[in-house]
């Protein structure tokens, strides 16, 4: 793979949000055109690994700091906490806060395709832990060994999910003509 420098300017920077009482996560992803195609840089991520409950206000505060630091205007959230999305909409008025594209298989396929084509990069060394988490990520299997569209239990996957929400939502919005959404996948 060619090493690509982090661009001085991004076309857009998005935030992926995975909810959780003990281990919420945030992932900042910058998108820029390289050789006529969108390339994605994971710029920063955060998740709590203390094993202690994280107050919703702390999660929101971390997001607010990232929004200010990176000039984020779009926040893609896990769909499982609609009340939290409403709170964030009020707190982060300059951002579009909405449910993310949450299809696990499709999202992982998008990420794998970007990795294969050297269009998903991680800002090192800060993102090494996220890379390790993503590399270990695996899905549930049924009794016949077929993969299901759910993550396997017992793994640390919140930062991976937040990153997938940011990237997959951006990709699928672009494919559907910016803000068009499939009701089966978007909230």
mmCIF file with all atom_site columns, C-alpha atoms in Angstrom:
data_model
loop_
_atom_site.group_PDB
_atom_site.id
_atom_site.type_symbol
_atom_site.label_atom_id
_atom_site.label_alt_id
_atom_site.label_comp_id
_atom_site.label_asym_id
_atom_site.label_entity_id
_atom_site.label_seq_id
_atom_site.pdbx_PDB_ins_code
_atom_site.Cartn_x
_atom_site.Cartn_y
_atom_site.Cartn_z
_atom_site.occupancy
_atom_site.B_iso_or_equiv
_atom_site.pdbx_formal_charge
_atom_site.auth_seq_id
_atom_site.auth_comp_id
_atom_site.auth_asym_id
_atom_site.auth_atom_id
_atom_site.pdbx_PDB_model_num
ATOM 1   C CA . UNK A 1 1   ? 0.000   0.000   0.000  1.00 0.00 ? 1   UNK A CA 1
ATOM 2   C CA . UNK A 1 2   ? 1.074   3.534   -0.726 1.00 0.00 ? 2   UNK A CA 1
ATOM 3   C CA . UNK A 1 3   ? 1.312   5.743   2.323  1.00 0.00 ? 3   UNK A CA 1
ATOM 4   C CA . UNK A 1 4   ? -0.865  8.809   1.981  1.00 0.00 ? 4   UNK A CA 1
ATOM 5   C CA . UNK A 1 5   ? -0.364  11.906  4.034  1.00 0.00 ? 5   UNK A CA 1
ATOM 6   C CA . UNK A 1 6   ? -3.332  13.329  5.901  1.00 0.00 ? 6   UNK A CA 1
ATOM 7   C CA . UNK A 1 7   ? -4.695  16.140  3.697  1.00 0.00 ? 7   UNK A CA 1
ATOM 8   C CA . UNK A 1 8   ? -4.506  19.725  4.876  1.00 0.00 ? 8   UNK A CA 1
ATOM 9   C CA . UNK A 1 9   ? -8.225  20.078  4.123  1.00 0.00 ? 9   UNK A CA 1
ATOM 10  C CA . UNK A 1 10  ? -11.111 17.613  3.952  1.00 0.00 ? 10  UNK A CA 1
ATOM 11  C CA . UNK A 1 11  ? -14.224 17.849  1.813  1.00 0.00 ? 11  UNK A CA 1
ATOM 12  C CA . UNK A 1 12  ? -16.208 16.815  4.895  1.00 0.00 ? 12  UNK A CA 1
ATOM 13  C CA . UNK A 1 13  ? -15.586 15.508  8.387  1.00 0.00 ? 13  UNK A CA 1
ATOM 14  C CA . UNK A 1 14  ? -18.192 13.305  10.060 1.00 0.00 ? 14  UNK A CA 1
ATOM 15  C CA . UNK A 1 15  ? -18.637 11.850  13.525 1.00 0.00 ? 15  UNK A CA 1
ATOM 16  C CA . UNK A 1 16  ? -19.837 8.310   14.183 1.00 0.00 ? 16  UNK A CA 1
ATOM 17  C CA . UNK A 1 17  ? -21.496 7.634   17.537 1.00 0.00 ? 17  UNK A CA 1
ATOM 18  C CA . UNK A 1 18  ? -22.017 4.298   19.258 1.00 0.00 ? 18  UNK A CA 1
ATOM 19  C CA . UNK A 1 19  ? -24.098 4.489   22.420 1.00 0.00 ? 19  UNK A CA 1
ATOM 20  C CA . UNK A 1 20  ? -23.408 2.544   25.572 1.00 0.00 ? 20  UNK A CA 1
ATOM 21  C CA . UNK A 1 21  ? -23.664 3.009   29.302 1.00 0.00 ? 21  UNK A CA 1
ATOM 22  C CA . UNK A 1 22  ? -20.263 1.477   30.008 1.00 0.00 ? 22  UNK A CA 1
ATOM 23  C CA . UNK A 1 23  ? -18.436 1.761   26.699 1.00 0.00 ? 23  UNK A CA 1
ATOM 24  C CA . UNK A 1 24  ? -19.786 4.462   24.375 1.00 0.00 ? 24  UNK A CA 1
ATOM 25  C CA . UNK A 1 25  ? -17.584 5.421   21.435 1.00 0.00 ? 25  UNK A CA 1
ATOM 26  C CA . UNK A 1 26  ? -16.952 8.262   19.004 1.00 0.00 ? 26  UNK A CA 1
ATOM 27  C CA . UNK A 1 27  ? -15.028 8.199   15.725 1.00 0.00 ? 27  UNK A CA 1
ATOM 28  C CA . UNK A 1 28  ? -14.016 11.221  13.633 1.00 0.00 ? 28  UNK A CA 1
ATOM 29  C CA . UNK A 1 29  ? -13.581 10.481  9.928  1.00 0.00 ? 29  UNK A CA 1
ATOM 30  C CA . UNK A 1 30  ? -12.333 12.944  7.321  1.00 0.00 ? 30  UNK A CA 1
ATOM 31  C CA . UNK A 1 31  ? -13.215 12.498  3.644  1.00 0.00 ? 31  UNK A CA 1
ATOM 32  C CA . UNK A 1 32  ? -11.236 13.926  0.731  1.00 0.00 ? 32  UNK A CA 1
ATOM 33  C CA . UNK A 1 33  ? -10.988 13.266  -2.994 1.00 0.00 ? 33  UNK A CA 1
ATOM 34  C CA . UNK A 1 34  ? -7.846  11.411  -4.022 1.00 0.00 ? 34  UNK A CA 1
ATOM 35  C CA . UNK A 1 35  ? -7.434  10.538  -7.683 1.00 0.00 ? 35  UNK A CA 1
ATOM 36  C CA . UNK A 1 36  ? -11.129 11.246  -8.288 1.00 0.00 ? 36  UNK A CA 1
ATOM 37  C CA . UNK A 1 37  ? -12.482 9.023   -5.493 1.00 0.00 ? 37  UNK A CA 1
ATOM 38  C CA . UNK A 1 38  ? -13.401 9.584   -1.874 1.00 0.00 ? 38  UNK A CA 1
ATOM 39  C CA . UNK A 1 39  ? -10.741 8.458   0.563  1.00 0.00 ? 39  UNK A CA 1
ATOM 40  C CA . UNK A 1 40  ? -11.389 8.221   4.289  1.00 0.00 ? 40  UNK A CA 1
ATOM 41  C CA . UNK A 1 41  ? -9.061  9.017   7.187  1.00 0.00 ? 41  UNK A CA 1
ATOM 42  C CA . UNK A 1 42  ? -9.880  7.992   10.739 1.00 0.00 ? 42  UNK A CA 1
ATOM 43  C CA . UNK A 1 43  ? -8.605  11.097  12.483 1.00 0.00 ? 43  UNK A CA 1
ATOM 44  C CA . UNK A 1 44  ? -9.564  10.522  16.093 1.00 0.00 ? 44  UNK A CA 1
ATOM 45  C CA . UNK A 1 45  ? -11.596 8.134   18.160 1.00 0.00 ? 45  UNK A CA 1
ATOM 46  C CA . UNK A 1 46  ? -12.628 7.827   21.758 1.00 0.00 ? 46  UNK A CA 1
ATOM 47  C CA . UNK A 1 47  ? -14.200 5.145   23.868 1.00 0.00 ? 47  UNK A CA 1
ATOM 48  C CA . UNK A 1 48  ? -14.286 4.362   27.531 1.00 0.00 ? 48  UNK A CA 1
ATOM 49  C CA . UNK A 1 49  ? -12.485 1.200   28.529 1.00 0.00 ? 49  UNK A CA 1
ATOM 50  C CA . UNK A 1 50  ? -12.685 1.720   32.286 1.00 0.00 ? 50  UNK A CA 1
ATOM 51  C CA . UNK A 1 51  ? -15.534 -0.750  32.813 1.00 0.00 ? 51  UNK A CA 1
ATOM 52  C CA . UNK A 1 52  ? -17.390 2.002   34.683 1.00 0.00 ? 52  UNK A CA 1
ATOM 53  C CA . UNK A 1 53  ? -20.611 3.702   33.651 1.00 0.00 ? 53  UNK A CA 1
ATOM 54  C CA . UNK A 1 54  ? -20.082 6.799   31.531 1.00 0.00 ? 54  UNK A CA 1
ATOM 55  C CA . UNK A 1 55  ? -22.493 9.637   32.086 1.00 0.00 ? 55  UNK A CA 1
ATOM 56  C CA . UNK A 1 56  ? -24.439 10.698  29.016 1.00 0.00 ? 56  UNK A CA 1
ATOM 57  C CA . UNK A 1 57  ? -23.208 14.240  29.673 1.00 0.00 ? 57  UNK A CA 1
ATOM 58  C CA . UNK A 1 58  ? -19.555 13.090  29.446 1.00 0.00 ? 58  UNK A CA 1
ATOM 59  C CA . UNK A 1 59  ? -20.230 11.315  26.136 1.00 0.00 ? 59  UNK A CA 1
ATOM 60  C CA . UNK A 1 60  ? -21.896 14.453  24.781 1.00 0.00 ? 60  UNK A CA 1
ATOM 61  C CA . UNK A 1 61  ? -19.049 16.641  26.097 1.00 0.00 ? 61  UNK A CA 1
ATOM 62  C CA . UNK A 1 62  ? -16.442 14.496  24.308 1.00 0.00 ? 62  UNK A CA 1
ATOM 63  C CA . UNK A 1 63  ? -18.501 14.762  21.103 1.00 0.00 ? 63  UNK A CA 1
ATOM 64  C CA . UNK A 1 64  ? -18.869 18.535  21.514 1.00 0.00 ? 64  UNK A CA 1
ATOM 65  C CA . UNK A 1 65  ? -15.082 18.869  21.827 1.00 0.00 ? 65  UNK A CA 1
ATOM 66  C CA . UNK A 1 66  ? -14.545 16.781  18.673 1.00 0.00 ? 66  UNK A CA 1
ATOM 67  C CA . UNK A 1 67  ? -17.160 18.777  16.750 1.00 0.00 ? 67  UNK A CA 1
ATOM 68  C CA . UNK A 1 68  ? -15.359 22.018  17.642 1.00 0.00 ? 68  UNK A CA 1
ATOM 69  C CA . UNK A 1 69  ? -11.870 20.623  16.981 1.00 0.00 ? 69  UNK A CA 1
ATOM 70  C CA . UNK A 1 70  ? -12.675 19.177  13.540 1.00 0.00 ? 70  UNK A CA 1
ATOM 71  C CA . UNK A 1 71  ? -15.500 21.447  12.277 1.00 0.00 ? 71  UNK A CA 1
ATOM 72  C CA . UNK A 1 72  ? -17.948 18.532  12.094 1.00 0.00 ? 72  UNK A CA 1
ATOM 73  C CA . UNK A 1 73  ? -21.403 19.190  10.601 1.00 0.00 ? 73  UNK A CA 1
ATOM 74  C CA . UNK A 1 74  ? -22.788 15.622  10.309 1.00 0.00 ? 74  UNK A CA 1
ATOM 75  C CA . UNK A 1 75  ? -23.148 13.154  13.172 1.00 0.00 ? 75  UNK A CA 1
ATOM 76  C CA . UNK A 1 76  ? -24.210 9.569   12.411 1.00 0.00 ? 76  UNK A CA 1
ATOM 77  C CA . UNK A 1 77  ? -25.529 7.738   15.491 1.00 0.00 ? 77  UNK A CA 1
ATOM 78  C CA . UNK A 1 78  ? -26.463 4.173   16.318 1.00 0.00 ? 78  UNK A CA 1
ATOM 79  C CA . UNK A 1 79  ? -30.236 3.842   15.947 1.00 0.00 ? 79  UNK A CA 1
ATOM 80  C CA . UNK A 1 80  ? -30.873 2.182   19.323 1.00 0.00 ? 80  UNK A CA 1
ATOM 81  C CA . UNK A 1 81  ? -31.231 5.390   21.384 1.00 0.00 ? 81  UNK A CA 1
ATOM 82  C CA . UNK A 1 82  ? -33.625 7.776   19.637 1.00 0.00 ? 82  UNK A CA 1
ATOM 83  C CA . UNK A 1 83  ? -34.088 9.861   22.821 1.00 0.00 ? 83  UNK A CA 1
ATOM 84  C CA . UNK A 1 84  ? -30.313 10.455  22.970 1.00 0.00 ? 84  UNK A CA 1
ATOM 85  C CA . UNK A 1 85  ? -30.320 11.533  19.329 1.00 0.00 ? 85  UNK A CA 1
ATOM 86  C CA . UNK A 1 86  ? -32.972 14.147  20.171 1.00 0.00 ? 86  UNK A CA 1
ATOM 87  C CA . UNK A 1 87  ? -30.878 15.438  23.106 1.00 0.00 ? 87  UNK A CA 1
ATOM 88  C CA . UNK A 1 88  ? -27.819 15.733  20.865 1.00 0.00 ? 88  UNK A CA 1
ATOM 89  C CA . UNK A 1 89  ? -29.825 17.555  18.164 1.00 0.00 ? 89  UNK A CA 1
ATOM 90  C CA . UNK A 1 90  ? -30.712 20.233  20.700 1.00 0.00 ? 90  UNK A CA 1
ATOM 91  C CA . UNK A 1 91  ? -27.188 20.454  22.141 1.00 0.00 ? 91  UNK A CA 1
ATOM 92  C CA . UNK A 1 92  ? -25.354 20.427  18.794 1.00 0.00 ? 92  UNK A CA 1
ATOM 93  C CA . UNK A 1 93  ? -27.574 22.790  16.796 1.00 0.00 ? 93  UNK A CA 1
ATOM 94  C CA . UNK A 1 94  ? -25.017 23.464  14.054 1.00 0.00 ? 94  UNK A CA 1
ATOM 95  C CA . UNK A 1 95  ? -24.827 19.763  13.194 1.00 0.00 ? 95  UNK A CA 1
ATOM 96  C CA . UNK A 1 96  ? -27.149 17.350  11.468 1.00 0.00 ? 96  UNK A CA 1
ATOM 97  C CA . UNK A 1 97  ? -27.565 14.578  14.051 1.00 0.00 ? 97  UNK A CA 1
ATOM 98  C CA . UNK A 1 98  ? -29.349 11.488  12.731 1.00 0.00 ? 98  UNK A CA 1
ATOM 99  C CA . UNK A 1 99  ? -29.508 7.707   12.851 1.00 0.00 ? 99  UNK A CA 1
ATOM 100 C CA . UNK A 1 100 ? -26.709 6.051   10.939 1.00 0.00 ? 100 UNK A CA 1
ATOM 101 C CA . UNK A 1 101 ? -26.794 3.386   8.282  1.00 0.00 ? 101 UNK A CA 1
ATOM 102 C CA . UNK A 1 102 ? -26.525 0.339   10.536 1.00 0.00 ? 102 UNK A CA 1
ATOM 103 C CA . UNK A 1 103 ? -26.305 -2.621  8.157  1.00 0.00 ? 103 UNK A CA 1
ATOM 104 C CA . UNK A 1 104 ? -23.396 -4.621  9.583  1.00 0.00 ? 104 UNK A CA 1
ATOM 105 C CA . UNK A 1 105 ? -22.634 -6.688  6.468  1.00 0.00 ? 105 UNK A CA 1
ATOM 106 C CA . UNK A 1 106 ? -22.961 -3.799  4.030  1.00 0.00 ? 106 UNK A CA 1
ATOM 107 C CA . UNK A 1 107 ? -20.996 -1.456  6.281  1.00 0.00 ? 107 UNK A CA 1
ATOM 108 C CA . UNK A 1 108 ? -18.192 -3.958  6.820  1.00 0.00 ? 108 UNK A CA 1
ATOM 109 C CA . UNK A 1 109 ? -18.092 -4.674  3.082  1.00 0.00 ? 109 UNK A CA 1
ATOM 110 C CA . UNK A 1 110 ? -17.690 -0.944  2.419  1.00 0.00 ? 110 UNK A CA 1
ATOM 111 C CA . UNK A 1 111 ? -14.857 -0.693  4.927  1.00 0.00 ? 111 UNK A CA 1
ATOM 112 C CA . UNK A 1 112 ? -13.137 -3.792  3.550  1.00 0.00 ? 112 UNK A CA 1
ATOM 113 C CA . UNK A 1 113 ? -13.392 -2.394  0.024  1.00 0.00 ? 113 UNK A CA 1
ATOM 114 C CA . UNK A 1 114 ? -11.861 0.891   1.128  1.00 0.00 ? 114 UNK A CA 1
ATOM 115 C CA . UNK A 1 115 ? -9.033  -0.940  2.881  1.00 0.00 ? 115 UNK A CA 1
ATOM 116 C CA . UNK A 1 116 ? -8.409  -3.130  -0.166 1.00 0.00 ? 116 UNK A CA 1
ATOM 117 C CA . UNK A 1 117 ? -8.167  -0.073  -2.437 1.00 0.00 ? 117 UNK A CA 1
ATOM 118 C CA . UNK A 1 118 ? -6.018  1.862   0.075  1.00 0.00 ? 118 UNK A CA 1
ATOM 119 C CA . UNK A 1 119 ? -8.790  4.434   0.535  1.00 0.00 ? 119 UNK A CA 1
ATOM 120 C CA . UNK A 1 120 ? -9.224  3.999   4.310  1.00 0.00 ? 120 UNK A CA 1
ATOM 121 C CA . UNK A 1 121 ? -6.315  5.224   6.339  1.00 0.00 ? 121 UNK A CA 1
ATOM 122 C CA . UNK A 1 122 ? -5.653  5.609   10.038 1.00 0.00 ? 122 UNK A CA 1
ATOM 123 C CA . UNK A 1 123 ? -3.876  8.578   11.541 1.00 0.00 ? 123 UNK A CA 1
ATOM 124 C CA . UNK A 1 124 ? -0.994  6.862   13.341 1.00 0.00 ? 124 UNK A CA 1
ATOM 125 C CA . UNK A 1 125 ? -0.098  6.091   16.027 1.00 0.00 ? 125 UNK A CA 1
ATOM 126 C CA . UNK A 1 126 ? -3.264  7.397   17.645 1.00 0.00 ? 126 UNK A CA 1
ATOM 127 C CA . UNK A 1 127 ? -5.524  4.946   15.840 1.00 0.00 ? 127 UNK A CA 1
ATOM 128 C CA . UNK A 1 128 ? -3.504  1.750   16.397 1.00 0.00 ? 128 UNK A CA 1
ATOM 129 C CA . UNK A 1 129 ? -5.920  0.520   19.082 1.00 0.00 ? 129 UNK A CA 1
ATOM 130 C CA . UNK A 1 130 ? -8.886  1.083   16.763 1.00 0.00 ? 130 UNK A CA 1
ATOM 131 C CA . UNK A 1 131 ? -7.111  -0.805  13.982 1.00 0.00 ? 131 UNK A CA 1
ATOM 132 C CA . UNK A 1 132 ? -6.534  -3.752  16.354 1.00 0.00 ? 132 UNK A CA 1
ATOM 133 C CA . UNK A 1 133 ? -10.201 -3.726  17.394 1.00 0.00 ? 133 UNK A CA 1
ATOM 134 C CA . UNK A 1 134 ? -11.368 -3.642  13.771 1.00 0.00 ? 134 UNK A CA 1
ATOM 135 C CA . UNK A 1 135 ? -9.016  -6.477  12.784 1.00 0.00 ? 135 UNK A CA 1
ATOM 136 C CA . UNK A 1 136 ? -10.446 -8.694  15.578 1.00 0.00 ? 136 UNK A CA 1
ATOM 137 C CA . UNK A 1 137 ? -14.102 -7.855  14.793 1.00 0.00 ? 137 UNK A CA 1
ATOM 138 C CA . UNK A 1 138 ? -16.305 -10.817 13.886 1.00 0.00 ? 138 UNK A CA 1
ATOM 139 C CA . UNK A 1 139 ? -19.997 -11.530 13.357 1.00 0.00 ? 139 UNK A CA 1
ATOM 140 C CA . UNK A 1 140 ? -22.367 -14.051 14.903 1.00 0.00 ? 140 UNK A CA 1
ATOM 141 C CA . UNK A 1 141 ? -22.869 -17.344 13.139 1.00 0.00 ? 141 UNK A CA 1
ATOM 142 C CA . UNK A 1 142 ? -25.933 -19.559 13.038 1.00 0.00 ? 142 UNK A CA 1
ATOM 143 C CA . UNK A 1 143 ? -25.850 -23.302 13.836 1.00 0.00 ? 143 UNK A CA 1
ATOM 144 C CA . UNK A 1 144 ? -24.805 -24.044 10.230 1.00 0.00 ? 144 UNK A CA 1
ATOM 145 C CA . UNK A 1 145 ? -21.871 -21.624 10.309 1.00 0.00 ? 145 UNK A CA 1
ATOM 146 C CA . UNK A 1 146 ? -23.556 -18.916 8.212  1.00 0.00 ? 146 UNK A CA 1
ATOM 147 C CA . UNK A 1 147 ? -22.652 -15.380 9.219  1.00 0.00 ? 147 UNK A CA 1
ATOM 148 C CA . UNK A 1 148 ? -25.489 -13.245 10.580 1.00 0.00 ? 148 UNK A CA 1
ATOM 149 C CA . UNK A 1 149 ? -25.880 -9.473  10.366 1.00 0.00 ? 149 UNK A CA 1
ATOM 150 C CA . UNK A 1 150 ? -25.015 -8.998  14.050 1.00 0.00 ? 150 UNK A CA 1
ATOM 151 C CA . UNK A 1 151 ? -21.690 -8.681  15.843 1.00 0.00 ? 151 UNK A CA 1
ATOM 152 C CA . UNK A 1 152 ? -20.606 -11.687 17.884 1.00 0.00 ? 152 UNK A CA 1
ATOM 153 C CA . UNK A 1 153 ? -21.005 -11.147 21.626 1.00 0.00 ? 153 UNK A CA 1
ATOM 154 C CA . UNK A 1 154 ? -18.108 -10.687 24.013 1.00 0.00 ? 154 UNK A CA 1
ATOM 155 C CA . UNK A 1 155 ? -15.896 -8.483  21.861 1.00 0.00 ? 155 UNK A CA 1
ATOM 156 C CA . UNK A 1 156 ? -14.882 -4.858  22.191 1.00 0.00 ? 156 UNK A CA 1
ATOM 157 C CA . UNK A 1 157 ? -16.566 -3.408  19.111 1.00 0.00 ? 157 UNK A CA 1
ATOM 158 C CA . UNK A 1 158 ? -17.919 0.012   20.034 1.00 0.00 ? 158 UNK A CA 1
ATOM 159 C CA . UNK A 1 159 ? -15.188 2.077   18.357 1.00 0.00 ? 159 UNK A CA 1
ATOM 160 C CA . UNK A 1 160 ? -15.471 -0.193  15.298 1.00 0.00 ? 160 UNK A CA 1
ATOM 161 C CA . UNK A 1 161 ? -19.233 0.389   15.212 1.00 0.00 ? 161 UNK A CA 1
ATOM 162 C CA . UNK A 1 162 ? -18.813 4.168   15.565 1.00 0.00 ? 162 UNK A CA 1
ATOM 163 C CA . UNK A 1 163 ? -16.311 4.149   12.681 1.00 0.00 ? 163 UNK A CA 1
ATOM 164 C CA . UNK A 1 164 ? -18.595 1.960   10.554 1.00 0.00 ? 164 UNK A CA 1
ATOM 165 C CA . UNK A 1 165 ? -21.533 4.306   11.222 1.00 0.00 ? 165 UNK A CA 1
ATOM 166 C CA . UNK A 1 166 ? -19.491 7.330   10.082 1.00 0.00 ? 166 UNK A CA 1
ATOM 167 C CA . UNK A 1 167 ? -18.099 5.724   6.927  1.00 0.00 ? 167 UNK A CA 1
ATOM 168 C CA . UNK A 1 168 ? -21.028 3.570   5.785  1.00 0.00 ? 168 UNK A CA 1
ATOM 169 C CA . UNK A 1 169 ? -23.553 6.371   6.294  1.00 0.00 ? 169 UNK A CA 1
ATOM 170 C CA . UNK A 1 170 ? -21.416 8.772   4.276  1.00 0.00 ? 170 UNK A CA 1
ATOM 171 C CA . UNK A 1 171 ? -21.042 6.215   1.472  1.00 0.00 ? 171 UNK A CA 1
ATOM 172 C CA . UNK A 1 172 ? -24.716 5.259   1.348  1.00 0.00 ? 172 UNK A CA 1
ATOM 173 C CA . UNK A 1 173 ? -25.895 8.873   1.479  1.00 0.00 ? 173 UNK A CA 1
ATOM 174 C CA . UNK A 1 174 ? -23.711 9.651   -1.521 1.00 0.00 ? 174 UNK A CA 1
ATOM 175 C CA . UNK A 1 175 ? -24.994 6.605   -3.406 1.00 0.00 ? 175 UNK A CA 1
ATOM 176 C CA . UNK A 1 176 ? -28.593 7.587   -2.688 1.00 0.00 ? 176 UNK A CA 1
ATOM 177 C CA . UNK A 1 177 ? -28.167 11.200  -3.747 1.00 0.00 ? 177 UNK A CA 1
ATOM 178 C CA . UNK A 1 178 ? -26.941 12.898  -0.581 1.00 0.00 ? 178 UNK A CA 1
ATOM 179 C CA . UNK A 1 179 ? -29.720 12.804  2.010  1.00 0.00 ? 179 UNK A CA 1
ATOM 180 C CA . UNK A 1 180 ? -31.982 10.180  0.454  1.00 0.00 ? 180 UNK A CA 1
ATOM 181 C CA . UNK A 1 181 ? -32.428 7.280   2.830  1.00 0.00 ? 181 UNK A CA 1
ATOM 182 C CA . UNK A 1 182 ? -33.711 3.774   2.814  1.00 0.00 ? 182 UNK A CA 1
ATOM 183 C CA . UNK A 1 183 ? -36.340 3.497   5.559  1.00 0.00 ? 183 UNK A CA 1
ATOM 184 C CA . UNK A 1 184 ? -35.187 -0.054  6.307  1.00 0.00 ? 184 UNK A CA 1
ATOM 185 C CA . UNK A 1 185 ? -31.715 1.116   7.275  1.00 0.00 ? 185 UNK A CA 1
ATOM 186 C CA . UNK A 1 186 ? -31.939 4.764   8.346  1.00 0.00 ? 186 UNK A CA 1
ATOM 187 C CA . UNK A 1 187 ? -33.888 6.084   11.308 1.00 0.00 ? 187 UNK A CA 1
#
